[in-house]
Amino acid sequence: MRHLKMLGALMLMLLLCDADSTCPADMNPLILDPPEVIGKYEESVPVNCSGTDPYHDGMYWTVGNTTYEMRDEKQFFMESISLSNWDQTAQCSIKLDENTECSKDLKITIYKTPDTVSVSTRDDGQMMEGGDYSLICDVVNVAPVQNLKVKWYHGNETVHTEMFGGTSVTPVSVSSTWSITAQRDYNGELFRCEAELHLGPNGPEFIPTVSSPNYTAVVLYKPLMKACADHYVYVEHEFSMDMLPCKADGNPPPTVQWYHEGEVIDASEPLTRTQSGTYTAEVVNALGNSRTSVDIIIECSPSFTCSNRYKVREGDNLQTLCEPEGLPKPDTTWFKDGEMVATSQHLRKRDSGTYLLSATNKHGAANHTLYLNVLYAPVMNESDSVFKVAPGGNVTLSCHAEGNPDPVIYWNNVSAQNVMVARRGRQTDISVMGATSTNAGVYICVATNEVGSVTRSITLAVAVLS
């Protein structure tokens, strides 16, 4: 029976093979599993070679220059293929009879990840803003180069990719160049490249990748002031110019000098309420300079610089008297004898006295005590009048006035020798002694102070009294 089976197999192969006993490819009974090997250099991979018919005169593997035979009638022949030679070849063969032999070559791809991947630049490592530069990714000893993809990253963003051609099966070193225009925002930024081997669907499950160390860009650029608004509001004694969110930016690192009203200031000195205004920063480095101006408003709690005593006139009001300092503008309340006083009401003579002022804003409160002296013009309580005196008689005319300040009181037409003047406080008297006809007439009393004056007339008649 065995001989009959072998005869049948022989007849089949005779039909399949031509007169020269070659093995047509479409009739080759060999199956390689897997048909293609993709492996890392110096690894070993198992490959199974099997035939569709178990009856043969032998199977063997030829790996490089070494042959491994299997002479029994097993249906498959497994061999471990070493990938230690870059030009490694492997072929499985089967002898169907003395004159017929079929073979299949194993497709082999050997890969090697790079020894190193690094980023450099042709320049001295420093870039000038606006200049064009090239970053170079050096990939050392990688195979096969035709399966290599280099990817460039700015931070975590892919910015450039490059594939490589070639047919070399042995490791080679290549470089990828990425051209950039230097920007100030690149200074201190991280760049890197990655070397990836894309080995197809029969390759490893994960793409073999080697990443370069991060390359930190150094870009030189002129200085400017960043993150600076047009104006700021701060509180007195709690802020100095070096606390502004404005940041000097430049490479080389710039120096900053602040000016106020054309004068250099100490930026670490806290500002007071008197120092609101426009401030200018001059930012300088070796590549140039720039100037930036900001308006600073210094807010503060209320305070008083008013006098302790004030003179006002009757009819005035309190609205503009003793205004407190502070920002925002404080709300001010007046008190007299514990009662709130309306600042819009007109002052009267009896409103003289001690007042308490209370000022508040969002930063605090302050109080101030002052004495208010309400000035008013002189007032006479008596009206014009007529007096009679007999010849040779004596008469006294009195003139009284009130006012603040106390008025000066004097009489007109008192130059006669028999007329005497006497002053008593707010009253001035004239006495006519031994009246004669020459003393008859109108006597005018005048009361005056810095606010105003008032007059009163008294008519003196010298006649025989009836």
GROMACS .gro file of C-alpha atoms in nm:
model
  466
    1MET     CA    1   0.000   0.000   0.000
    2ARG     CA    2   0.280   0.244   0.084
    3HIS     CA    3   0.438   0.180  -0.254
    4LEU     CA    4   0.109   0.247  -0.427
    5LYS     CA    5   0.078   0.582  -0.248
    6MET     CA    6   0.433   0.680  -0.339
    7LEU     CA    7   0.365   0.585  -0.699
    8GLY     CA    8   0.055   0.805  -0.699
    9ALA     CA    9   0.253   1.096  -0.560
   10LEU     CA   10   0.524   1.044  -0.817
   11MET     CA   11   0.274   1.039  -1.102
   12LEU     CA   12   0.118   1.360  -0.965
   13MET     CA   13   0.453   1.537  -0.957
   14LEU     CA   14   0.534   1.417  -1.305
   15LEU     CA   15   0.219   1.582  -1.421
   16LEU     CA   16   0.303   1.903  -1.232
   17CYS     CA   17   0.665   1.933  -1.335
   18ASP     CA   18   0.800   1.991  -1.684
   19ALA     CA   19   1.054   1.781  -1.871
   20ASP     CA   20   1.341   1.959  -1.692
   21SER     CA   21   1.190   1.853  -1.357
   22THR     CA   22   1.143   2.219  -1.249
   23CYS     CA   23   0.870   2.306  -1.000
   24PRO     CA   24   0.612   2.552  -1.128
   25ALA     CA   25   0.544   2.824  -0.870
   26ASP     CA   26   0.169   2.778  -0.881
   27MET     CA   27   0.213   2.407  -0.816
   28ASN     CA   28   0.466   2.436  -0.534
   29PRO     CA   29   0.343   2.217  -0.246
   30LEU     CA   30   0.541   2.410   0.020
   31ILE     CA   31   0.376   2.645   0.271
   32LEU     CA   32   0.580   2.878   0.492
   33ASP     CA   33   0.431   2.993   0.817
   34PRO     CA   34   0.484   3.280   0.842
   35PRO     CA   35   0.569   3.359   0.479
   36GLU     CA   36   0.757   3.674   0.591
   37VAL     CA   37   0.977   3.732   0.892
   38ILE     CA   38   1.028   4.081   1.036
   39GLY     CA   39   1.251   4.069   1.338
   40LYS     CA   40   1.497   4.261   1.546
   41TYR     CA   41   1.865   4.220   1.475
   42GLU     CA   42   2.026   3.925   1.664
   43GLU     CA   43   1.691   3.771   1.752
   44SER     CA   44   1.587   3.419   1.647
   45VAL     CA   45   1.245   3.350   1.498
   46PRO     CA   46   1.075   3.011   1.442
   47VAL     CA   47   0.942   2.932   1.093
   48ASN     CA   48   0.742   2.624   0.995
   49CYS     CA   49   0.773   2.475   0.649
   50SER     CA   50   0.506   2.219   0.553
   51GLY     CA   51   0.405   2.031   0.240
   52THR     CA   52   0.058   1.948   0.112
   53ASP     CA   53   0.161   1.583   0.066
   54PRO     CA   54   0.330   1.386   0.340
   55TYR     CA   55   0.512   1.154   0.099
   56HIS     CA   56   0.844   1.290  -0.012
   57ASP     CA   57   1.207   1.196  -0.026
   58GLY     CA   58   1.308   1.462   0.229
   59MET     CA   59   1.274   1.826   0.332
   60TYR     CA   60   1.550   2.065   0.428
   61TRP     CA   61   1.616   2.424   0.522
   62THR     CA   62   1.905   2.621   0.378
   63VAL     CA   63   1.987   2.909   0.615
   64GLY     CA   64   2.272   3.113   0.475
   65ASN     CA   65   2.529   2.851   0.376
   66THR     CA   66   2.405   2.586   0.619
   67THR     CA   67   2.157   2.312   0.533
   68TYR     CA   68   1.935   2.136   0.784
   69GLU     CA   69   1.778   1.812   0.653
   70MET     CA   70   1.473   1.611   0.756
   71ARG     CA   71   1.462   1.272   0.587
   72ASP     CA   72   1.159   1.114   0.742
   73GLU     CA   73   0.810   1.160   0.604
   74LYS     CA   74   0.688   1.426   0.846
   75GLN     CA   75   0.454   1.680   0.695
   76PHE     CA   76   0.629   1.988   0.842
   77PHE     CA   77   0.975   2.099   0.927
   78MET     CA   78   1.025   2.385   1.184
   79GLU     CA   79   1.348   2.577   1.198
   80SER     CA   80   1.471   2.863   1.419
   81ILE     CA   81   1.612   3.135   1.195
   82SER     CA   82   1.884   3.354   1.346
   83LEU     CA   83   1.873   3.721   1.243
   84SER     CA   84   2.235   3.785   1.327
   85ASN     CA   85   2.343   3.841   0.965
   86TRP     CA   86   2.212   4.149   0.785
   87ASP     CA   87   2.204   3.957   0.452
   88GLN     CA   88   2.050   3.650   0.606
   89THR     CA   89   1.866   3.416   0.364
   90ALA     CA   90   1.651   3.113   0.432
   91GLN     CA   91   1.496   2.864   0.190
   92CYS     CA   92   1.281   2.558   0.249
   93SER     CA   93   1.304   2.273  -0.007
   94ILE     CA   94   1.127   1.941  -0.062
   95LYS     CA   95   1.240   1.645  -0.271
   96LEU     CA   96   0.947   1.479  -0.437
   97ASP     CA   97   1.164   1.219  -0.612
   98GLU     CA   98   1.512   1.181  -0.747
   99ASN     CA   99   1.452   1.435  -1.025
  100THR     CA  100   1.201   1.680  -0.876
  101GLU     CA  101   1.262   1.935  -0.607
  102CYS     CA  102   1.056   2.239  -0.502
  103SER     CA  103   1.178   2.535  -0.291
  104LYS     CA  104   1.040   2.854  -0.130
  105ASP     CA  105   1.242   3.152  -0.012
  106LEU     CA  106   1.153   3.308   0.322
  107LYS     CA  107   1.118   3.687   0.300
  108ILE     CA  108   1.333   3.833   0.579
  109THR     CA  109   1.341   4.192   0.706
  110ILE     CA  110   1.584   4.267   0.988
  111TYR     CA  111   1.538   4.594   1.175
  112LYS     CA  112   1.745   4.785   1.424
  113THR     CA  113   1.638   5.089   1.624
  114PRO     CA  114   1.886   5.380   1.624
  115ASP     CA  115   2.177   5.387   1.864
  116THR     CA  116   2.105   5.755   1.927
  117VAL     CA  117   1.866   6.027   1.811
  118SER     CA  118   1.963   6.385   1.881
  119VAL     CA  119   1.876   6.743   1.782
  120SER     CA  120   2.134   7.010   1.706
  121THR     CA  121   2.175   7.326   1.503
  122ARG     CA  122   2.445   7.434   1.263
  123ASP     CA  123   2.480   7.765   1.445
  124ASP     CA  124   2.622   7.833   1.790
  125GLY     CA  125   2.292   7.734   1.948
  126GLN     CA  126   2.156   8.089   1.969
  127MET     CA  127   1.900   8.229   1.727
  128MET     CA  128   1.811   8.588   1.651
  129GLU     CA  129   1.445   8.680   1.634
  130GLY     CA  130   1.329   8.686   1.271
  131GLY     CA  131   1.625   8.483   1.142
  132ASP     CA  132   1.595   8.157   0.948
  133TYR     CA  133   1.757   7.854   1.106
  134SER     CA  134   1.778   7.478   1.061
  135LEU     CA  135   1.733   7.217   1.330
  136ILE     CA  136   1.899   6.885   1.255
  137CYS     CA  137   1.782   6.545   1.377
  138ASP     CA  138   2.069   6.295   1.361
  139VAL     CA  139   1.962   5.929   1.356
  140VAL     CA  140   2.259   5.695   1.408
  141ASN     CA  141   2.268   5.331   1.288
  142VAL     CA  142   1.913   5.247   1.191
  143ALA     CA  143   1.785   4.974   0.960
  144PRO     CA  144   1.616   4.945   0.724
  145VAL     CA  145   1.632   5.314   0.634
  146GLN     CA  146   1.353   5.285   0.376
  147ASN     CA  147   1.112   5.212   0.662
  148LEU     CA  148   1.222   5.512   0.870
  149LYS     CA  149   0.997   5.810   0.946
  150VAL     CA  150   1.129   6.108   1.142
  151LYS     CA  151   0.871   6.320   1.324
  152TRP     CA  152   0.946   6.667   1.461
  153TYR     CA  153   0.770   6.802   1.771
  154HIS     CA  154   0.729   7.150   1.913
  155GLY     CA  155   0.620   7.069   2.265
  156ASN     CA  156   0.365   6.793   2.206
  157GLU     CA  157   0.258   6.917   1.863
  158THR     CA  158   0.381   6.742   1.549
  159VAL     CA  159   0.518   7.009   1.316
  160HIS     CA  160   0.711   6.818   1.048
  161THR     CA  161   0.761   6.462   0.918
  162GLU     CA  162   1.010   6.309   0.677
  163MET     CA  163   1.039   5.965   0.516
  164PHE     CA  164   1.364   5.818   0.380
  165GLY     CA  165   1.433   5.616   0.066
  166GLY     CA  166   1.703   5.360  -0.006
  167THR     CA  167   1.759   4.988  -0.040
  168SER     CA  168   2.024   4.921   0.221
  169VAL     CA  169   1.957   4.630   0.455
  170THR     CA  170   2.244   4.723   0.687
  171PRO     CA  171   2.231   5.009   0.942
  172VAL     CA  172   2.298   5.360   0.815
  173SER     CA  173   2.301   5.706   0.974
  174VAL     CA  174   2.077   5.979   0.834
  175SER     CA  175   1.977   6.333   0.921
  176SER     CA  176   1.646   6.519   0.896
  177THR     CA  177   1.647   6.898   0.870
  178TRP     CA  178   1.362   7.125   0.976
  179SER     CA  179   1.382   7.494   0.883
  180ILE     CA  180   1.221   7.752   1.112
  181THR     CA  181   1.198   8.129   1.144
  182ALA     CA  182   1.299   8.220   1.499
  183GLN     CA  183   1.026   8.381   1.706
  184ARG     CA  184   1.057   8.529   2.053
  185ASP     CA  185   0.794   8.285   2.176
  186TYR     CA  186   1.031   8.000   2.083
  187ASN     CA  187   1.279   8.106   2.351
  188GLY     CA  188   1.288   7.835   2.615
  189GLU     CA  189   1.052   7.615   2.414
  190LEU     CA  190   1.125   7.242   2.378
  191PHE     CA  191   1.182   7.073   2.043
  192ARG     CA  192   1.254   6.708   1.978
  193CYS     CA  193   1.245   6.449   1.702
  194GLU     CA  194   1.144   6.084   1.699
  195ALA     CA  195   1.270   5.805   1.474
  196GLU     CA  196   0.995   5.554   1.393
  197LEU     CA  197   1.030   5.227   1.201
  198HIS     CA  198   0.713   5.153   1.006
  199LEU     CA  199   0.751   4.781   0.925
  200GLY     CA  200   0.408   4.707   0.788
  201PRO     CA  201   0.124   4.480   0.905
  202ASN     CA  202   0.358   4.183   0.963
  203GLY     CA  203   0.590   4.388   1.181
  204PRO     CA  204   0.585   4.425   1.558
  205GLU     CA  205   0.259   4.521   1.726
  206PHE     CA  206   0.410   4.846   1.854
  207ILE     CA  207   0.609   5.074   1.624
  208PRO     CA  208   0.975   5.077   1.734
  209THR     CA  209   1.043   5.440   1.827
  210VAL     CA  210   1.344   5.626   1.968
  211SER     CA  211   1.304   5.988   2.082
  212SER     CA  212   1.574   6.249   2.108
  213PRO     CA  213   1.637   6.443   2.428
  214ASN     CA  214   1.452   6.775   2.435
  215TYR     CA  215   1.632   7.060   2.262
  216THR     CA  216   1.574   7.394   2.437
  217ALA     CA  217   1.566   7.683   2.191
  218VAL     CA  218   1.760   8.000   2.275
  219VAL     CA  219   1.623   8.303   2.085
  220LEU     CA  220   1.771   8.650   2.129
  221TYR     CA  221   1.524   8.939   2.092
  222LYS     CA  222   1.473   9.304   2.176
  223PRO     CA  223   1.302   9.387   2.506
  224LEU     CA  224   0.946   9.491   2.565
  225MET     CA  225   0.702   9.510   2.854
  226LYS     CA  226   0.440   9.236   2.851
  227ALA     CA  227   0.099   9.203   3.015
  228CYS     CA  228   0.076   9.576   3.085
  229ALA     CA  229  -0.263   9.748   3.093
  230ASP     CA  230  -0.318  10.121   3.035
  231HIS     CA  231  -0.398  10.198   3.398
  232TYR     CA  232  -0.407  10.041   3.743
  233VAL     CA  233  -0.569  10.126   4.076
  234TYR     CA  234  -0.395  10.041   4.403
  235VAL     CA  235  -0.409  10.135   4.772
  236GLU     CA  236  -0.172  10.374   4.942
  237HIS     CA  237   0.130  10.213   5.115
  238GLU     CA  238   0.034   9.870   4.977
  239PHE     CA  239   0.183   9.900   4.629
  240SER     CA  240   0.516   9.973   4.464
  241MET     CA  241   0.594   9.983   4.091
  242ASP     CA  242   0.786   9.657   4.099
  243MET     CA  243   0.459   9.485   4.199
  244LEU     CA  244   0.292   9.562   3.866
  245PRO     CA  245   0.188   9.257   3.662
  246CYS     CA  246   0.386   9.412   3.376
  247LYS     CA  247   0.682   9.187   3.302
  248ALA     CA  248   0.996   9.287   3.116
  249ASP     CA  249   1.060   9.035   2.839
  250GLY     CA  250   1.378   9.013   2.637
  251ASN     CA  251   1.682   8.799   2.576
  252PRO     CA  252   1.940   8.880   2.705
  253PRO     CA  253   1.731   8.958   3.015
  254PRO     CA  254   1.664   9.334   3.017
  255THR     CA  255   1.697   9.593   3.290
  256VAL     CA  256   1.399   9.810   3.386
  257GLN     CA  257   1.401  10.170   3.510
  258TRP     CA  258   1.081  10.352   3.607
  259TYR     CA  259   1.030  10.728   3.570
  260HIS     CA  260   0.766  10.963   3.713
  261GLU     CA  261   0.739  11.321   3.590
  262GLY     CA  262   1.077  11.278   3.425
  263GLU     CA  263   1.252  11.170   3.744
  264VAL     CA  264   1.400  10.827   3.821
  265ILE     CA  265   1.211  10.653   4.101
  266ASP     CA  266   1.282  10.362   4.331
  267ALA     CA  267   1.043  10.094   4.202
  268SER     CA  268   1.044   9.917   4.539
  269GLU     CA  269   0.923  10.223   4.732
  270PRO     CA  270   0.550  10.207   4.829
  271LEU     CA  271   0.345  10.485   4.667
  272THR     CA  272   0.141  10.736   4.862
  273ARG     CA  273  -0.177  10.931   4.782
  274THR     CA  274   0.023  11.218   4.638
  275GLN     CA  275   0.195  10.997   4.380
  276SER     CA  276  -0.088  10.911   4.142
  277GLY     CA  277   0.004  10.985   3.781
  278THR     CA  278   0.172  10.852   3.468
  279TYR     CA  279   0.474  10.626   3.509
  280THR     CA  280   0.709  10.523   3.228
  281ALA     CA  281   0.927  10.212   3.219
  282GLU     CA  282   1.242  10.202   3.006
  283VAL     CA  283   1.337   9.842   2.921
  284VAL     CA  284   1.691   9.787   2.789
  285ASN     CA  285   1.909   9.499   2.674
  286ALA     CA  286   2.202   9.465   2.435
  287LEU     CA  287   1.970   9.447   2.133
  288GLY     CA  288   1.767   9.761   2.194
  289ASN     CA  289   1.517   9.930   2.423
  290SER     CA  290   1.149  10.015   2.452
  291ARG     CA  291   0.932  10.241   2.666
  292THR     CA  292   0.591  10.171   2.817
  293SER     CA  293   0.368  10.414   3.008
  294VAL     CA  294   0.090  10.334   3.254
  295ASP     CA  295  -0.143  10.549   3.460
  296ILE     CA  296  -0.139  10.470   3.831
  297ILE     CA  297  -0.421  10.576   4.064
  298ILE     CA  298  -0.344  10.547   4.434
  299GLU     CA  299  -0.654  10.517   4.647
  300CYS     CA  300  -0.645  10.592   5.018
  301SER     CA  301  -0.853  10.609   5.331
  302PRO     CA  302  -0.994  10.949   5.444
  303SER     CA  303  -0.782  11.202   5.630
  304PHE     CA  304  -0.818  11.564   5.736
  305THR     CA  305  -0.571  11.846   5.695
  306CYS     CA  306  -0.821  12.113   5.795
  307SER     CA  307  -0.768  12.380   6.058
  308ASN     CA  308  -0.914  12.347   6.404
  309ARG     CA  309  -1.092  12.685   6.378
  310TYR     CA  310  -1.279  12.852   6.093
  311LYS     CA  311  -1.442  13.189   6.042
  312VAL     CA  312  -1.750  13.195   5.820
  313ARG     CA  313  -2.012  13.454   5.751
  314GLU     CA  314  -2.376  13.438   5.825
  315GLY     CA  315  -2.553  13.290   5.520
  316ASP     CA  316  -2.265  13.066   5.419
  317ASN     CA  317  -2.299  12.684   5.419
  318LEU     CA  318  -2.071  12.392   5.506
  319GLN     CA  319  -2.050  12.222   5.168
  320THR     CA  320  -1.698  12.333   5.073
  321LEU     CA  321  -1.563  12.384   5.422
  322CYS     CA  322  -1.300  12.140   5.551
  323GLU     CA  323  -1.318  11.876   5.280
  324PRO     CA  324  -1.134  11.553   5.368
  325GLU     CA  325  -0.876  11.390   5.146
  326GLY     CA  326  -0.925  11.032   5.025
  327LEU     CA  327  -0.993  10.823   4.716
  328PRO     CA  328  -1.261  10.730   4.637
  329LYS     CA  329  -1.397  11.066   4.751
  330PRO     CA  330  -1.517  11.018   5.110
  331ASP     CA  331  -1.872  11.070   5.226
  332THR     CA  332  -1.867  11.342   5.494
  333THR     CA  333  -2.119  11.394   5.775
  334TRP     CA  334  -2.128  11.697   6.011
  335PHE     CA  335  -2.244  11.676   6.372
  336LYS     CA  336  -2.310  11.950   6.632
  337ASP     CA  337  -2.402  11.859   6.986
  338GLY     CA  338  -2.453  11.498   6.872
  339GLU     CA  339  -2.703  11.597   6.602
  340MET     CA  340  -2.647  11.562   6.229
  341VAL     CA  341  -2.619  11.894   6.049
  342ALA     CA  342  -2.725  11.948   5.689
  343THR     CA  343  -2.429  12.096   5.503
  344SER     CA  344  -2.657  12.278   5.258
  345GLN     CA  345  -2.836  12.494   5.515
  346HIS     CA  346  -2.736  12.858   5.554
  347LEU     CA  347  -2.549  12.938   5.871
  348ARG     CA  348  -2.697  13.171   6.127
  349LYS     CA  349  -2.532  13.377   6.397
  350ARG     CA  350  -2.626  13.126   6.663
  351ASP     CA  351  -2.455  12.839   6.472
  352SER     CA  352  -2.112  12.917   6.611
  353GLY     CA  353  -1.973  12.626   6.810
  354THR     CA  354  -1.783  12.296   6.804
  355TYR     CA  355  -1.847  12.049   6.519
  356LEU     CA  356  -1.747  11.687   6.458
  357LEU     CA  357  -1.679  11.576   6.100
  358SER     CA  358  -1.692  11.205   6.008
  359ALA     CA  359  -1.552  11.093   5.668
  360THR     CA  360  -1.572  10.738   5.527
  361ASN     CA  361  -1.486  10.548   5.206
  362LYS     CA  362  -1.420  10.182   5.124
  363HIS     CA  363  -1.068  10.202   5.268
  364GLY     CA  364  -1.152  10.340   5.612
  365ALA     CA  365  -1.281  10.634   5.818
  366ALA     CA  366  -1.152  10.948   5.990
  367ASN     CA  367  -1.291  11.211   6.230
  368HIS     CA  368  -1.204  11.577   6.282
  369THR     CA  369  -1.319  11.832   6.539
  370LEU     CA  370  -1.325  12.204   6.468
  371TYR     CA  371  -1.468  12.525   6.606
  372LEU     CA  372  -1.684  12.730   6.371
  373ASN     CA  373  -1.704  13.106   6.432
  374VAL     CA  374  -2.002  13.255   6.244
  375LEU     CA  375  -1.933  13.622   6.168
  376TYR     CA  376  -2.216  13.870   6.112
  377ALA     CA  377  -2.250  14.243   6.053
  378PRO     CA  378  -2.333  14.484   6.338
  379VAL     CA  379  -2.696  14.512   6.447
  380MET     CA  380  -2.852  14.807   6.636
  381ASN     CA  381  -3.168  14.739   6.825
  382GLU     CA  382  -3.270  15.107   6.845
  383SER     CA  383  -3.399  15.316   6.558
  384ASP     CA  384  -3.337  15.681   6.472
  385SER     CA  385  -3.468  15.921   6.736
  386VAL     CA  386  -3.500  16.292   6.848
  387PHE     CA  387  -3.377  16.437   7.178
  388LYS     CA  388  -3.448  16.783   7.327
  389VAL     CA  389  -3.235  16.967   7.578
  390ALA     CA  390  -3.278  17.314   7.735
  391PRO     CA  391  -3.004  17.568   7.679
  392GLY     CA  392  -2.732  17.517   7.942
  393GLY     CA  393  -2.866  17.170   8.011
  394ASN     CA  394  -2.685  16.839   7.995
  395VAL     CA  395  -2.780  16.539   7.778
  396THR     CA  396  -2.626  16.194   7.705
  397LEU     CA  397  -2.680  16.013   7.374
  398SER     CA  398  -2.613  15.635   7.373
  399CYS     CA  399  -2.536  15.405   7.080
  400HIS     CA  400  -2.532  15.023   7.126
  401ALA     CA  401  -2.457  14.753   6.862
  402GLU     CA  402  -2.396  14.378   6.849
  403GLY     CA  403  -2.190  14.192   6.589
  404ASN     CA  404  -1.923  13.926   6.537
  405PRO     CA  405  -1.654  14.027   6.566
  406ASP     CA  406  -1.746  14.300   6.813
  407PRO     CA  407  -1.809  14.617   6.612
  408VAL     CA  408  -1.621  14.942   6.646
  409ILE     CA  409  -1.870  15.217   6.743
  410TYR     CA  410  -1.810  15.587   6.688
  411TRP     CA  411  -2.006  15.913   6.652
  412ASN     CA  412  -1.983  16.173   6.382
  413ASN     CA  413  -2.011  16.550   6.451
  414VAL     CA  414  -1.873  16.546   6.806
  415SER     CA  415  -1.598  16.804   6.777
  416ALA     CA  416  -1.747  17.062   7.013
  417GLN     CA  417  -1.554  17.140   7.331
  418ASN     CA  418  -1.850  17.067   7.553
  419VAL     CA  419  -1.906  16.721   7.404
  420MET     CA  420  -1.737  16.417   7.559
  421VAL     CA  421  -1.723  16.058   7.431
  422ALA     CA  422  -1.729  15.754   7.658
  423ARG     CA  423  -1.702  15.387   7.549
  424ARG     CA  424  -1.845  15.104   7.752
  425GLY     CA  425  -1.817  14.759   7.589
  426ARG     CA  426  -2.055  14.744   7.295
  427GLN     CA  427  -2.188  15.091   7.371
  428THR     CA  428  -2.050  15.437   7.305
  429ASP     CA  429  -2.203  15.747   7.466
  430ILE     CA  430  -2.162  16.117   7.396
  431SER     CA  431  -2.245  16.369   7.661
  432VAL     CA  432  -2.327  16.733   7.587
  433MET     CA  433  -2.250  16.954   7.887
  434GLY     CA  434  -2.406  17.302   7.904
  435ALA     CA  435  -2.583  17.276   7.573
  436THR     CA  436  -2.589  17.575   7.343
  437SER     CA  437  -2.752  17.633   7.010
  438THR     CA  438  -2.431  17.525   6.842
  439ASN     CA  439  -2.482  17.172   6.978
  440ALA     CA  440  -2.812  17.133   6.799
  441GLY     CA  441  -2.810  16.908   6.495
  442VAL     CA  442  -2.799  16.543   6.379
  443TYR     CA  443  -2.557  16.310   6.549
  444ILE     CA  444  -2.476  15.985   6.356
  445CYS     CA  445  -2.361  15.670   6.532
  446VAL     CA  446  -2.163  15.421   6.319
  447ALA     CA  447  -2.100  15.054   6.413
  448THR     CA  448  -1.864  14.862   6.186
  449ASN     CA  449  -1.672  14.532   6.169
  450GLU     CA  450  -1.510  14.321   5.892
  451VAL     CA  451  -1.849  14.192   5.780
  452GLY     CA  452  -2.031  14.523   5.742
  453SER     CA  453  -2.151  14.841   5.911
  454VAL     CA  454  -2.472  15.003   6.033
  455THR     CA  455  -2.567  15.362   6.130
  456ARG     CA  456  -2.820  15.531   6.352
  457SER     CA  457  -2.901  15.903   6.366
  458ILE     CA  458  -3.016  16.107   6.666
  459THR     CA  459  -3.145  16.461   6.619
  460LEU     CA  460  -3.061  16.690   6.910
  461ALA     CA  461  -3.275  17.003   6.954
  462VAL     CA  462  -3.162  17.281   7.195
  463ALA     CA  463  -3.469  17.477   7.299
  464VAL     CA  464  -3.659  17.599   7.597
  465LEU     CA  465  -3.859  17.306   7.722
  466SER     CA  466  -4.230  17.380   7.754
   0.00000   0.00000   0.00000
